[in-house]
Amino acid sequence: MSDKEFTIPVVQDPVILAKLNAIEQ
């Protein structure tokens, strides 16, 4: 799950936040 490690600092972006939400669900 290295993907989450480098996506955490980018969670500030609303677009990435929405993408993470779709990936986590």
N, CA, C and O atoms as a GROMACS GRO file, in nm:
protein
  100
    1MET      N    1   0.085  -0.122   0.000
    1MET     CA    2   0.000   0.000   0.000
    1MET      C    3   0.088   0.126   0.000
    1MET      O    4   0.061   0.221   0.074
    2SER      N    5   0.189   0.126  -0.081
    2SER     CA    6   0.277   0.244  -0.089
    2SER      C    7   0.201   0.362  -0.148
    2SER      O    8   0.239   0.478  -0.130
    3ASP      N    9   0.094   0.332  -0.219
    3ASP     CA   10   0.015   0.439  -0.283
    3ASP      C   11  -0.033   0.540  -0.180
    3ASP      O   12  -0.025   0.661  -0.203
    4LYS      N   13  -0.081   0.492  -0.068
    4LYS     CA   14  -0.134   0.584   0.035
    4LYS      C   15  -0.023   0.670   0.095
    4LYS      O   16  -0.046   0.785   0.132
    5GLU      N   17   0.097   0.614   0.104
    5GLU     CA   18   0.208   0.688   0.166
    5GLU      C   19   0.238   0.818   0.092
    5GLU      O   20   0.264   0.921   0.154
    6PHE      N   21   0.235   0.814  -0.040
    6PHE     CA   22   0.269   0.934  -0.116
    6PHE      C   23   0.144   1.016  -0.149
    6PHE      O   24   0.156   1.125  -0.207
    7THR      N   25   0.026   0.967  -0.114
    7THR     CA   26  -0.096   1.043  -0.144
    7THR      C   27  -0.140   1.123  -0.020
    7THR      O   28  -0.218   1.217  -0.031
    8ILE      N   29  -0.088   1.085   0.095
    8ILE     CA   30  -0.127   1.155   0.219
    8ILE      C   31  -0.096   1.305   0.212
    8ILE      O   32  -0.183   1.386   0.245
    9PRO      N   33   0.024   1.346   0.170
    9PRO     CA   34   0.056   1.489   0.164
    9PRO      C   35  -0.023   1.565   0.058
    9PRO      O   36  -0.027   1.688   0.058
   10VAL      N   37  -0.087   1.490  -0.033
   10VAL     CA   38  -0.162   1.556  -0.140
   10VAL      C   39  -0.310   1.564  -0.106
   10VAL      O   40  -0.390   1.617  -0.184
   11VAL      N   41  -0.348   1.511   0.010
   11VAL     CA   42  -0.489   1.511   0.050
   11VAL      C   43  -0.542   1.654   0.060
   11VAL      O   44  -0.663   1.676   0.068
   12GLN      N   45  -0.451   1.751   0.060
   12GLN     CA   46  -0.496   1.891   0.069
   12GLN      C   47  -0.577   1.929  -0.055
   12GLN      O   48  -0.658   2.021  -0.050
   13ASP      N   49  -0.554   1.858  -0.165
   13ASP     CA   50  -0.627   1.888  -0.289
   13ASP      C   51  -0.765   1.823  -0.287
   13ASP      O   52  -0.776   1.703  -0.262
   14PRO      N   53  -0.870   1.899  -0.313
   14PRO     CA   54  -1.006   1.846  -0.313
   14PRO      C   55  -1.026   1.739  -0.419
   14PRO      O   56  -1.102   1.644  -0.401
   15VAL      N   57  -0.956   1.755  -0.531
   15VAL     CA   58  -0.969   1.656  -0.640
   15VAL      C   59  -0.910   1.523  -0.596
   15VAL      O   60  -0.969   1.417  -0.619
   16ILE      N   61  -0.795   1.530  -0.533
   16ILE     CA   62  -0.731   1.405  -0.487
   16ILE      C   63  -0.811   1.346  -0.372
   16ILE      O   64  -0.820   1.224  -0.357
   17LEU      N   65  -0.867   1.434  -0.290
   17LEU     CA   66  -0.948   1.386  -0.179
   17LEU      C   67  -1.064   1.302  -0.231
   17LEU      O   68  -1.095   1.196  -0.178
   18ALA      N   69  -1.128   1.351  -0.336
   18ALA     CA   70  -1.241   1.278  -0.395
   18ALA      C   71  -1.192   1.146  -0.454
   18ALA      O   72  -1.260   1.044  -0.443
   19LYS      N   73  -1.074   1.148  -0.515
   19LYS     CA   74  -1.019   1.024  -0.574
   19LYS      C   75  -0.989   0.925  -0.464
   19LYS      O   76  -1.018   0.806  -0.478
   20LEU      N   77  -0.930   0.972  -0.355
   20LEU     CA   78  -0.897   0.882  -0.244
   20LEU      C   79  -1.026   0.822  -0.188
   20LEU      O   80  -1.030   0.705  -0.153
   21ASN      N   81  -1.129   0.904  -0.180
   21ASN     CA   82  -1.257   0.857  -0.128
   21ASN      C   83  -1.309   0.743  -0.214
   21ASN      O   84  -1.358   0.642  -0.162
   22ALA      N   85  -1.299   0.758  -0.345
   22ALA     CA   86  -1.349   0.656  -0.437
   22ALA      C   87  -1.262   0.530  -0.427
   22ALA      O   88  -1.313   0.419  -0.440
   23ILE      N   89  -1.133   0.549  -0.403
   23ILE     CA   90  -1.043   0.433  -0.393
   23ILE      C   91  -1.063   0.360  -0.261
   23ILE      O   92  -1.059   0.237  -0.256
   24GLU      N   93  -1.085   0.435  -0.154
   24GLU     CA   94  -1.100   0.374  -0.022
   24GLU      C   95  -1.233   0.299  -0.010
   24GLU      O   96  -1.241   0.200   0.062
   25GLN      N   97  -1.335   0.345  -0.078
   25GLN     CA   98  -1.467   0.282  -0.067
   25GLN      C   99  -1.471   0.153  -0.147
   25GLN      O  100  -1.574   0.085  -0.150
   0.00000   0.00000   0.00000
